[in-house]
Coordinates of C-alpha atoms and ligand atoms in Angstrom, one line a residue:
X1 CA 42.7 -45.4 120.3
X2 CA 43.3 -42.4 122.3
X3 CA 42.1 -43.8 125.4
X4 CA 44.3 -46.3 125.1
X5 CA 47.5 -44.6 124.6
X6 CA 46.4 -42.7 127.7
X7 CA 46.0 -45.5 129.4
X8 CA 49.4 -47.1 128.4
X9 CA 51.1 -44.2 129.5
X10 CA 49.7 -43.5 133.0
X11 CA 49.6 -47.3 134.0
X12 CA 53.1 -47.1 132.6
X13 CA 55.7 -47.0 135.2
X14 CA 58.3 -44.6 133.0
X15 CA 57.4 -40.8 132.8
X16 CA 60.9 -40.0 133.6
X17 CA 61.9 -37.9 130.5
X18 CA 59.9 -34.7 130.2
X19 CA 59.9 -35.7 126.5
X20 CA 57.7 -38.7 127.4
X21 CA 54.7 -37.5 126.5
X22 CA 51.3 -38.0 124.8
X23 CA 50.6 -35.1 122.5
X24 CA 53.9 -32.7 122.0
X25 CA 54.8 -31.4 118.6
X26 CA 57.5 -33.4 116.3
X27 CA 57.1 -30.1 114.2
X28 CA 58.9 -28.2 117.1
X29 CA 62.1 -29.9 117.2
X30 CA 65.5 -28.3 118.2
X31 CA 67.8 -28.9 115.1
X32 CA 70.2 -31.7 115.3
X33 CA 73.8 -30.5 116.3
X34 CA 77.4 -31.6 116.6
X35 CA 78.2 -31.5 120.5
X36 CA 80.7 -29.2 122.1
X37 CA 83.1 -31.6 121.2
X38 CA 82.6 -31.6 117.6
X39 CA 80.9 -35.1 117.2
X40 CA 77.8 -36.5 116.2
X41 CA 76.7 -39.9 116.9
X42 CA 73.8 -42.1 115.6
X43 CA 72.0 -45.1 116.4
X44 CA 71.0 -47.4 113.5
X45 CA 67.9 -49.9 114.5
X46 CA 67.2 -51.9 111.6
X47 CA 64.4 -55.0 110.7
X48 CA 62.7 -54.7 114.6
X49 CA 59.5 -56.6 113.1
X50 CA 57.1 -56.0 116.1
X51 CA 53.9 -57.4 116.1
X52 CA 54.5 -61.0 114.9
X53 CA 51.8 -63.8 116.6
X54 CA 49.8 -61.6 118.4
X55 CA 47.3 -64.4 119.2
X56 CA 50.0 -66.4 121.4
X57 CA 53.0 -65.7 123.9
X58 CA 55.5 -66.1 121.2
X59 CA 55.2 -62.6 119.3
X60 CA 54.4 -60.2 122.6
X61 CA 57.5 -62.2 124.2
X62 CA 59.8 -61.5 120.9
X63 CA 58.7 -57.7 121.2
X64 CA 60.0 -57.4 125.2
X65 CA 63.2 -59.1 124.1
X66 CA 63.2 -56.6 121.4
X67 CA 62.9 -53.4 123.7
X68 CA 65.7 -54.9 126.1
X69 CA 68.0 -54.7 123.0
X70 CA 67.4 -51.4 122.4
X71 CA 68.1 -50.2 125.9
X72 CA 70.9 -52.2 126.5
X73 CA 72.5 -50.3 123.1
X74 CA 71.7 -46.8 124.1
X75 CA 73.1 -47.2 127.6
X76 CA 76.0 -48.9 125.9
X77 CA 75.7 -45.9 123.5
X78 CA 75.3 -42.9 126.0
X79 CA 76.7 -40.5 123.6
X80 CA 73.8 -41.3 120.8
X81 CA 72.1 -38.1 119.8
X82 CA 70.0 -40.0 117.3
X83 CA 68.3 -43.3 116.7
X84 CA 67.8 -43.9 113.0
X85 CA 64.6 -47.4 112.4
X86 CA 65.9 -48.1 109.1
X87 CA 62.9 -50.1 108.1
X88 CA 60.5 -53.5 108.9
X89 CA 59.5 -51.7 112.3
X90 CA 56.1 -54.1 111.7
X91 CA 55.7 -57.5 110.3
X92 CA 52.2 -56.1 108.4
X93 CA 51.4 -59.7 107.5
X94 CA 50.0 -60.0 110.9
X95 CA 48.5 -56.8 111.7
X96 CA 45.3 -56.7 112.2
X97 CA 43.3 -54.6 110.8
X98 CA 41.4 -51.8 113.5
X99 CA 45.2 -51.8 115.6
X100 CA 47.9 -52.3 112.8
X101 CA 50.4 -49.4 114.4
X102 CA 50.3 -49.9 118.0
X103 CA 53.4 -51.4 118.3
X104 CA 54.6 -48.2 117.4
X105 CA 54.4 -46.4 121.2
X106 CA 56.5 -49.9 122.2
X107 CA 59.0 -49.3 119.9
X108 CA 59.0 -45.7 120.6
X109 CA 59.7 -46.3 124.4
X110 CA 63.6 -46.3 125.0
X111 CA 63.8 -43.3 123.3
X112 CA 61.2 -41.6 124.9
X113 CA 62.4 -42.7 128.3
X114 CA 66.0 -41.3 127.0
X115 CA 64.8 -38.5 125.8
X116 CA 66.0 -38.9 122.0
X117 CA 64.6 -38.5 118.8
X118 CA 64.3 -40.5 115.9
X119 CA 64.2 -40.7 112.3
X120 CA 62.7 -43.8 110.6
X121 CA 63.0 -45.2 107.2
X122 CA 60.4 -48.0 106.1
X123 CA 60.7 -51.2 105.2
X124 CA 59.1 -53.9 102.6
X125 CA 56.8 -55.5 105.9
X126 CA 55.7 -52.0 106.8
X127 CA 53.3 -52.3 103.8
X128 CA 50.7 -54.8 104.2
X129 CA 47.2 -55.4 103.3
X130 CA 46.6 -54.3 106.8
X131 CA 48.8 -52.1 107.6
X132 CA 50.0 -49.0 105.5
X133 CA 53.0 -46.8 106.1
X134 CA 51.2 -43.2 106.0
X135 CA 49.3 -44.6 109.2
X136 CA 52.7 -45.7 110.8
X137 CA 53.7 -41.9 110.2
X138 CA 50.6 -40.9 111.6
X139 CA 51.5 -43.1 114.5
X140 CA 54.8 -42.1 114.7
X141 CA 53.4 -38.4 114.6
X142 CA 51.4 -38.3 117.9
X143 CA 54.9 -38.8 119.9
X144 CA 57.0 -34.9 120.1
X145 CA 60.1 -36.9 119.2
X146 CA 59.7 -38.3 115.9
X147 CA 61.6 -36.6 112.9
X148 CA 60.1 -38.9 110.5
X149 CA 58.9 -37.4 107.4
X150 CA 57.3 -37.2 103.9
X151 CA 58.4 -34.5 101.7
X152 CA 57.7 -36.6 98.5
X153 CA 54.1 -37.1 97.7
X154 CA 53.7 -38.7 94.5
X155 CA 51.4 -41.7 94.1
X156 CA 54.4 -44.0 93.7
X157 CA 56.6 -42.2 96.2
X158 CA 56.6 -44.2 99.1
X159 CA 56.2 -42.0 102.4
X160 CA 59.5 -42.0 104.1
X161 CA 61.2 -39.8 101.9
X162 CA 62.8 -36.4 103.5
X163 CA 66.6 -35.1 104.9
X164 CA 67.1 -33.9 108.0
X165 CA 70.0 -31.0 108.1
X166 CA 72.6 -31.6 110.6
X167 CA 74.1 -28.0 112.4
X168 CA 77.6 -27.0 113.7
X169 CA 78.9 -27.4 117.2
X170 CA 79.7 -23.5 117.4
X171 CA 76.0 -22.7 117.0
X172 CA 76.5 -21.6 113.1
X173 CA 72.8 -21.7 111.3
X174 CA 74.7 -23.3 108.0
X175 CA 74.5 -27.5 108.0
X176 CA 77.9 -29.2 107.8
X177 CA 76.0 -32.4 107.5
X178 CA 73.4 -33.4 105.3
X179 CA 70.9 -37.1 106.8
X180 CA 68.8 -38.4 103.7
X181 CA 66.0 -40.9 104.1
X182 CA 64.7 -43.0 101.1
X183 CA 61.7 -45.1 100.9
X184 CA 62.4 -48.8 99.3
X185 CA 58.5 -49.5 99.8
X186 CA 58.0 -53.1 98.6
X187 CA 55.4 -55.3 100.1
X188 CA 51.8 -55.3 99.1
X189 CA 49.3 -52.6 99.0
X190 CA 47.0 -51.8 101.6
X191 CA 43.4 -52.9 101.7
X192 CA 43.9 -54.2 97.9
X193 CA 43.2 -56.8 96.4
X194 CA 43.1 -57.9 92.3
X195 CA 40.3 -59.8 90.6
X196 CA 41.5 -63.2 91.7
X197 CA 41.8 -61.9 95.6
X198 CA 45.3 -61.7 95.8
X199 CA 47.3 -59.2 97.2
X200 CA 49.1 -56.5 94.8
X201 CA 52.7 -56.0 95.1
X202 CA 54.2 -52.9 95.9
X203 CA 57.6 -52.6 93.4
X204 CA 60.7 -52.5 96.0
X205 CA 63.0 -50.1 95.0
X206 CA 63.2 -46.1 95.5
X207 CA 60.9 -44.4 92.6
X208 CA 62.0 -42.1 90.0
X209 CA 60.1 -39.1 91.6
X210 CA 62.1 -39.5 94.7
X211 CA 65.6 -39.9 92.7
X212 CA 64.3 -36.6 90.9
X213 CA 63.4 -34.9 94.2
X214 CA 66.9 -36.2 95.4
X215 CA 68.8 -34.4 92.7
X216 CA 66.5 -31.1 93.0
X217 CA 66.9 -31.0 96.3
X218 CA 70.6 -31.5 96.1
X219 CA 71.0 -29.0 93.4
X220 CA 68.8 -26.3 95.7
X221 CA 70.5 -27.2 98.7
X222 CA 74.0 -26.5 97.0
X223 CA 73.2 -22.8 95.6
X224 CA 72.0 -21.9 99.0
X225 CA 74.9 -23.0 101.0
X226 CA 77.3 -22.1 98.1
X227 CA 79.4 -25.6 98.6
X228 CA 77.8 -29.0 98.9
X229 CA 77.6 -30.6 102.5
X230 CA 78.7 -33.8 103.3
X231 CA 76.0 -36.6 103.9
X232 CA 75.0 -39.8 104.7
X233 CA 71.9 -42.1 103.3
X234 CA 69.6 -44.5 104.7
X235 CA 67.1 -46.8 102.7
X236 CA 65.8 -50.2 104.0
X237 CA 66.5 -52.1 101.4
X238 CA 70.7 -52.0 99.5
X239 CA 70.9 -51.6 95.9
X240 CA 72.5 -54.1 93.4
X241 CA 75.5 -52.7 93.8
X242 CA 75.7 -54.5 97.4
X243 CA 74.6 -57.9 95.4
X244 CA 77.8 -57.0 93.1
X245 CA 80.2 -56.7 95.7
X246 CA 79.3 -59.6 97.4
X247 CA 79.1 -62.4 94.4
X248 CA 81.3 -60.3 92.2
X249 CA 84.3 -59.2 93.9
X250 CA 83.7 -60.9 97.5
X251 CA 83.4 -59.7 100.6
X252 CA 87.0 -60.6 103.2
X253 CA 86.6 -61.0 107.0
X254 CA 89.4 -58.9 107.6
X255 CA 88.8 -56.3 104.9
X256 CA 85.0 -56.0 105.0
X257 CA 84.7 -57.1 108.8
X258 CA 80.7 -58.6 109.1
X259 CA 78.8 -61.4 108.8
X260 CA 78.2 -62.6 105.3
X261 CA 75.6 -65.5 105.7
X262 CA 72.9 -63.9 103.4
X263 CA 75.1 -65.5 101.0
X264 CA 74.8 -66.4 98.0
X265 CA 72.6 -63.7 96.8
X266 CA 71.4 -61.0 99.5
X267 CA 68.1 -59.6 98.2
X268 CA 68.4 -56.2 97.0
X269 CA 66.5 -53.5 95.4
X270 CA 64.0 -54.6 92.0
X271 CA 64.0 -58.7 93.1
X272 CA 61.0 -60.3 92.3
X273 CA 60.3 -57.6 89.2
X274 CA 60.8 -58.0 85.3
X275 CA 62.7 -55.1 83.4
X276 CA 58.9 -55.3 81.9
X277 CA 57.7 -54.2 85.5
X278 CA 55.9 -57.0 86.2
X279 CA 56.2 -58.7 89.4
X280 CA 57.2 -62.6 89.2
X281 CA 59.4 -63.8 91.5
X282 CA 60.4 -66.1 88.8
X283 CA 62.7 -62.4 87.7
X284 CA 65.6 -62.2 90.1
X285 CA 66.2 -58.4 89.4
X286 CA 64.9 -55.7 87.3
X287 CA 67.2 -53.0 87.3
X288 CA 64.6 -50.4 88.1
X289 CA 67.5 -49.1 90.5
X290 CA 69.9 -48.3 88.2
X291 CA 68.6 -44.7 88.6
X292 CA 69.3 -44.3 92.2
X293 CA 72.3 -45.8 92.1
X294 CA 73.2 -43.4 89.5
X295 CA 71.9 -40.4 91.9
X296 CA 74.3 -41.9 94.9
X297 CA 77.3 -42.0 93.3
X298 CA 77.4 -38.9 91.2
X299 CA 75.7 -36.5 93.6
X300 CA 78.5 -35.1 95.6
X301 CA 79.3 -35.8 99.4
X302 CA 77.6 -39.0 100.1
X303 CA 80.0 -40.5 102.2
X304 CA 78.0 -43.3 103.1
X305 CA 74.4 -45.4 102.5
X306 CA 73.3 -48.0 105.4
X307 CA 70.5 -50.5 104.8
X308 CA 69.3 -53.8 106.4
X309 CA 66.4 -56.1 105.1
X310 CA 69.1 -58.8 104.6
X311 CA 69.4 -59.9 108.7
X312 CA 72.6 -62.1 108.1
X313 CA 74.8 -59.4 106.2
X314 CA 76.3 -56.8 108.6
X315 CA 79.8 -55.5 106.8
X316 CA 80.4 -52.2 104.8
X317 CA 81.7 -52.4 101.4
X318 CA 83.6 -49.5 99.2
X319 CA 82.2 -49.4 96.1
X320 CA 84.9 -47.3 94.3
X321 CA 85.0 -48.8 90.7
X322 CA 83.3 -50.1 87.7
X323 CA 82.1 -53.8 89.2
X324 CA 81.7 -56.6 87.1
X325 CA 78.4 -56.5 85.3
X326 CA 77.3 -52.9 86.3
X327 CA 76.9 -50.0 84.1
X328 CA 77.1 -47.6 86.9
X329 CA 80.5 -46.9 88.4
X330 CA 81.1 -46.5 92.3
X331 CA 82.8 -42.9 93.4
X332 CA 84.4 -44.2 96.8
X333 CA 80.7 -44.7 98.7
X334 CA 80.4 -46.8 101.5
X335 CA 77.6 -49.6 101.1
X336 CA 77.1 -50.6 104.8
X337 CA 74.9 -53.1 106.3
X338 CA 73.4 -52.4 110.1
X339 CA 72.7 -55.4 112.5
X340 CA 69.2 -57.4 112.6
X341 CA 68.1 -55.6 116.2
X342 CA 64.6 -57.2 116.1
X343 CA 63.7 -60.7 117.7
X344 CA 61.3 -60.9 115.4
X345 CA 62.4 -61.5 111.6
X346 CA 64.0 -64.5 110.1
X347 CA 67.2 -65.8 111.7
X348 CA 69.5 -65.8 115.4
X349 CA 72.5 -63.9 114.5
X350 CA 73.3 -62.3 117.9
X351 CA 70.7 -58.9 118.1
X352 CA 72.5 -55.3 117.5
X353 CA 72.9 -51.7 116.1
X354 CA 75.0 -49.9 114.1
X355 CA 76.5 -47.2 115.7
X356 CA 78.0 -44.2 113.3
X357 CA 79.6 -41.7 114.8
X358 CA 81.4 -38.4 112.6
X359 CA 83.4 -35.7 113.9
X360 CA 83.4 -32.3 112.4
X361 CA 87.4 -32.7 111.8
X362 CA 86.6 -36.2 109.8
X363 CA 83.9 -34.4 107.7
X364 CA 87.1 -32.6 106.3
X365 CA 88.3 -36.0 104.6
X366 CA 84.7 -37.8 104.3
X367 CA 85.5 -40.0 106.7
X368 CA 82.8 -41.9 108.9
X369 CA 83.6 -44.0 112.2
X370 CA 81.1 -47.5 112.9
X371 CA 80.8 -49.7 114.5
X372 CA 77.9 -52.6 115.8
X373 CA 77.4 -52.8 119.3
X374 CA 75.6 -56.2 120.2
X375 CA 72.9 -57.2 122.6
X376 CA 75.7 -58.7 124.9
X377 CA 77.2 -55.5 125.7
X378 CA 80.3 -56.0 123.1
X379 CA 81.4 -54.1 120.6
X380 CA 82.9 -55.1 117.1
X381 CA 83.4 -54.5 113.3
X382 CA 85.1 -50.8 114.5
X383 CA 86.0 -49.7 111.1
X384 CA 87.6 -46.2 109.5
X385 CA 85.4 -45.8 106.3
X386 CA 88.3 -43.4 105.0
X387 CA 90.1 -43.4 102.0
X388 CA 91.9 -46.5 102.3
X389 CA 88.8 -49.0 103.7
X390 CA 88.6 -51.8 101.7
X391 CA 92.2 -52.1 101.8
X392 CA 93.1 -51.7 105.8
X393 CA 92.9 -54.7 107.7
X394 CA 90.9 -55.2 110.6
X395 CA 90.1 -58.1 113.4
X396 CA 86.9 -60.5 111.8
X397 CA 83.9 -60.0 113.1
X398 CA 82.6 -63.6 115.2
X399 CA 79.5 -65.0 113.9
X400 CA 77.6 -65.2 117.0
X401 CA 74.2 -66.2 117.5
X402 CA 71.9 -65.3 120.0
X403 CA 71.3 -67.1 123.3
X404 CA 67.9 -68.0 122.9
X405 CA 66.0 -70.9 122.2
X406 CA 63.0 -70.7 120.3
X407 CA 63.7 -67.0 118.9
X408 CA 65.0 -68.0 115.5
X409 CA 61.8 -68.5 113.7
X410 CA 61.6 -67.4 110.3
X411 CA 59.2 -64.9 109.0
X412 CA 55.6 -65.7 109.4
X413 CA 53.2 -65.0 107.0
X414 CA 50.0 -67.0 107.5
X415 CA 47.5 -65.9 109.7
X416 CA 46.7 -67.1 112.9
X417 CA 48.8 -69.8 114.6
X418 CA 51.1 -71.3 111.6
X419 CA 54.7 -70.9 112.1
X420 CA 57.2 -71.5 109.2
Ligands
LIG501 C1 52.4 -28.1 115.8 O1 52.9 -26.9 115.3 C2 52.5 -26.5 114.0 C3 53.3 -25.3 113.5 O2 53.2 -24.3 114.4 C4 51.0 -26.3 114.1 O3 50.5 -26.0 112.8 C5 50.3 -27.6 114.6 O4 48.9 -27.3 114.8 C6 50.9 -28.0 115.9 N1 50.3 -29.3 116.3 C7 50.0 -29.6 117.5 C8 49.5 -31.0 117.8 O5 50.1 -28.8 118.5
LIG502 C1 83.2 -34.5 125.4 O1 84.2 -35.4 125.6 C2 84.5 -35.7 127.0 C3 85.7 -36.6 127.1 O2 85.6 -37.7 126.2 C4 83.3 -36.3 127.6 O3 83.5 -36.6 129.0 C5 82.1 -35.4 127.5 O4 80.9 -36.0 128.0 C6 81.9 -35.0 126.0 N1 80.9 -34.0 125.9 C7 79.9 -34.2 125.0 C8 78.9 -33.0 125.0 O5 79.7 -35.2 124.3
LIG503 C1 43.4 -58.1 108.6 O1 42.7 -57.8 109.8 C2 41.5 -58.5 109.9 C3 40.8 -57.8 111.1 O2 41.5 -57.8 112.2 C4 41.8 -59.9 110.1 O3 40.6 -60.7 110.3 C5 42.5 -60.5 108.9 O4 43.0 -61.8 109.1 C6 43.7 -59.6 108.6 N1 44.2 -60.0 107.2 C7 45.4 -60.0 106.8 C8 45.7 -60.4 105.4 O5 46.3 -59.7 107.5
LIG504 C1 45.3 -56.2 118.2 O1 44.0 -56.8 117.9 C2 44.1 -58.2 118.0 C3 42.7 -58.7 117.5 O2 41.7 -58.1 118.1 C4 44.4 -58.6 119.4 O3 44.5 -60.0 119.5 C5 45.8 -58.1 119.8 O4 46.1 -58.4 121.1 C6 45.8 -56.5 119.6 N1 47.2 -56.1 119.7 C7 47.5 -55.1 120.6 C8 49.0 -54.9 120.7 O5 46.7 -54.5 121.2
LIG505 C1 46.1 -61.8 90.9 O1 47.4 -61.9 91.5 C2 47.9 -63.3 91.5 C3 49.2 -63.3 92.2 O2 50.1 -62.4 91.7 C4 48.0 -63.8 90.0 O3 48.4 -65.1 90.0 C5 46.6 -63.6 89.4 O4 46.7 -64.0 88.0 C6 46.1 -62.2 89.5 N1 44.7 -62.2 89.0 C7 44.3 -61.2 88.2 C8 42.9 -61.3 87.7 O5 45.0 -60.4 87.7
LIG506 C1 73.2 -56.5 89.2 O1 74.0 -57.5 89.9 C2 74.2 -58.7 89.2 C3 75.0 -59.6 90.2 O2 76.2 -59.0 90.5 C4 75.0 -58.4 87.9 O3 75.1 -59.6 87.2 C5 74.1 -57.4 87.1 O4 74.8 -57.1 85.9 C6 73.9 -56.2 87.8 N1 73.0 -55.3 87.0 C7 73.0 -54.0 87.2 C8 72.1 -53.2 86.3 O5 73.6 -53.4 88.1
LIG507 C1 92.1 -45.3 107.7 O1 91.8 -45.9 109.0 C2 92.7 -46.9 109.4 C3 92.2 -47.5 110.7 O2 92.2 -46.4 111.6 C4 94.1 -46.5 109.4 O3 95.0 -47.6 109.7 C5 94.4 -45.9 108.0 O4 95.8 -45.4 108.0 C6 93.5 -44.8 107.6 N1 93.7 -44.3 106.3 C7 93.8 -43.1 106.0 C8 94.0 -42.7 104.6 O5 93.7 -42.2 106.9

């Protein structure tokens, strides 16, 4: 494995970053920073699902048009200090066993090139029976840039659990913003398999130790700084409040720019379990994320959570009551979607990223800028997630697909050849 990544890199033509490296140290990191100006951008590549078809030109082909997506957003995106992979980087289902992570150092490339970091969350197709998400970490690990990770270790945890502290552009050592990382884990478990052969589901929402971690952490973080700091969340997969707001109360073109096409019934947190906790996908939802639902809105300063999983939803949502149905009340925080960046995945809605961008003067107010810039170079869905989102109108968001035949495949989950 080695040899190859040496390999890779020296037949590589890119060594232009002196970040780009084989063996640096992601525990060496400056701190992230506001700039000079007092602004702090971030990059948001969600549901990239490297790795499907390995065995013909399809997949490898899917993965190049991949990579050109992400480097036409961060050249679009030159002021991107950090590029957040917000889940599904692999579609596990057809890893193969002895090279599962590889795609790893390709998805790793524009940043390296660019010399940015990133921070990953991971995703419901990052756990497979052959691939597991403590050896995508690992992965991730032997690059210097990665910021990726664990600081929850129970045996339900997931892995990509951790904050990341955000500094002051006047050099101060207090964080004015606060990055938190939550692992929806789903899938299946690695390398197991139950009586009958079949593979065992891993439940899909963020565990109770994390939520406890969250609040401890919170509560720590607070008496040490004497004030709590302002923050945004990121977990792959949205809660049911997201579901709510969209077959509830509705989501408006103008108010809640996006695509809604994951409609009816975006998958969210707890589908396919019982409130018994078993797993049937005969039980549309099992409320098991009640709990961190409950830890998002009542913890103080989250301005905002993004997620993806659901490639056809891509609007933000202010979830700032009691919605129909719920038993936990919304405080004013933003539910956003991202955009499907991946050419692999189900569906052609035209490729993106989310871009988020927060000024020291807006962190005053809670107030968070985004907007998606698209494979085509455009820009839309530029929204104020301020007090008054959810009531200020903005331009709809087209529903454009990409311009490429054969790239809308669906998910595909048997191994080798078949295509769904
Ligand atoms: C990275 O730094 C840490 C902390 O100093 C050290 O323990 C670790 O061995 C280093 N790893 C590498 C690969 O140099
Ligand atoms: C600060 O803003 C100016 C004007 O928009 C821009 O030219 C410059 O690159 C910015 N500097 C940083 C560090 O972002
Ligand atoms: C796992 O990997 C092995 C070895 O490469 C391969 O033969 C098998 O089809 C894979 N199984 C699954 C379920 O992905
Ligand atoms: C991983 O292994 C499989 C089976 O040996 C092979 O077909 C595939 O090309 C390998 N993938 C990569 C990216 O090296
Ligand atoms: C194994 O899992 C499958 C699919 O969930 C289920 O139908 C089967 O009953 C399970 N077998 C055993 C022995 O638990
Ligand atoms: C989950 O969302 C559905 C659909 O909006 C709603 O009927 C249900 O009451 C919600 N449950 C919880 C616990 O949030
Ligand atoms: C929120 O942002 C929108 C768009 O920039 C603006 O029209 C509106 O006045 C802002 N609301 C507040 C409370 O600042």
């Amino acid at each position: 494995m080695l040899l190859f990544l040496c390999a890779t890199l020296f037949a590589g033509p890119v060594l232009s970053s002196p970040l780009r490296r084989p063996y640096g140290n992601h525990t060496h990191l400056p701190p992230l920073r506001f700039t000079s100006n007092g602004t702090f951008q971030l990059s948001i590549f969600e549901d990239l699902h490297f790795g499907e078809n390995a065995w013909d030109p399809w997949g490898p082909q899917q993965d190049i048009n991949s990579v050109k997506v992400m480097e036409q957003v961060l050249d679009a995106e030159k002021r991107t200090q950090l590029v957040v992979l917000n889940g599904d980087l692999i579609t596990g289902e057809n890893a193969y066993f002895d090279n599962a992570t590889v795609k790893i150092d390709q998805i790793v490339g524009p940043m390296l090139d660019r010399g940015l970091t990133w921070a990953s969350t991971y995703g419901n197709h990052d756990s497979q029976y052959n691939l597991s998400r403590h050896d995508i970490l690992r992965r991730e690990h032997q690059w210097p840039n990665a910021r990726t990770q664990q600081m929850v270790h129970g045996p339900e945890s997931g892995v990509s659990n951790y904050y990341l502290p955000v500094y002051p552009s006047d050099g101060g050592s207090e964080p004015c913003l606060l990055l938190w990382f939550f692992d929806s884990r789903g899938g299946v478990y690695y390398q197991q398999k139950n009586a009958s052969g079949a593979h065992i589901g891993q439940p899909d929402w963020v565990d109770q130790s994390v939520v406890d971690w969250f609040h401890e952490t919170n509560q720590k973080l607070t008496r040490k700084h004497r004030r709590s700091i302002p923050s945004l969340a990121f977990v792959h997969i949205p809660t049911n409040a997201s579901l709510t707001a969209q077959m509830q109360v509705g989501i408006d073109e103008n108010r809640q720019p996006g695509i809604n096409d994951d409609y009816p019934d975006l998958a969210q947190q707890a589908q396919g379990w019982c409130e018994d906790g078993r797993n049937d996908p005969d039980c549309v939802y099992g409320s098991q994320d009640v709990p961190f639902m409950q830890a998002l809105t009542t913890i103080p300063g989250v301005m905002a959570v993004f997620s993806g999983h659901d490639h056809g939803d891509t609007w933000c949502y202010k979830w700032d009551s009691l919605l129909p149905g719920m038993n936990v009340k919304g405080n004013g925080l933003n539910l956003c979607f991202g955009q499907h960046t991946g050419y692999g995945g189900y569906g052609n809605w035209i490729r993106g990223s989310r871009q988020v961008l927060v000024t020291e003067a807006m962190l005053a107010h809670h107030e968070v800028e985004t907007w998606i810039r698209l494979e085509s170079g455009d820009a839309v869905g530029r929204v104020s997630l301020n007090a008054t989102y959810n009531q200020d109108s903005y331009p709809k968001t087209p529903n454009t697909k990409s311009s490429c035949p054969d790239c809308d495949y669906t998910i595909i989950t048997n191994m080798p050849g078949t295509k769904q």
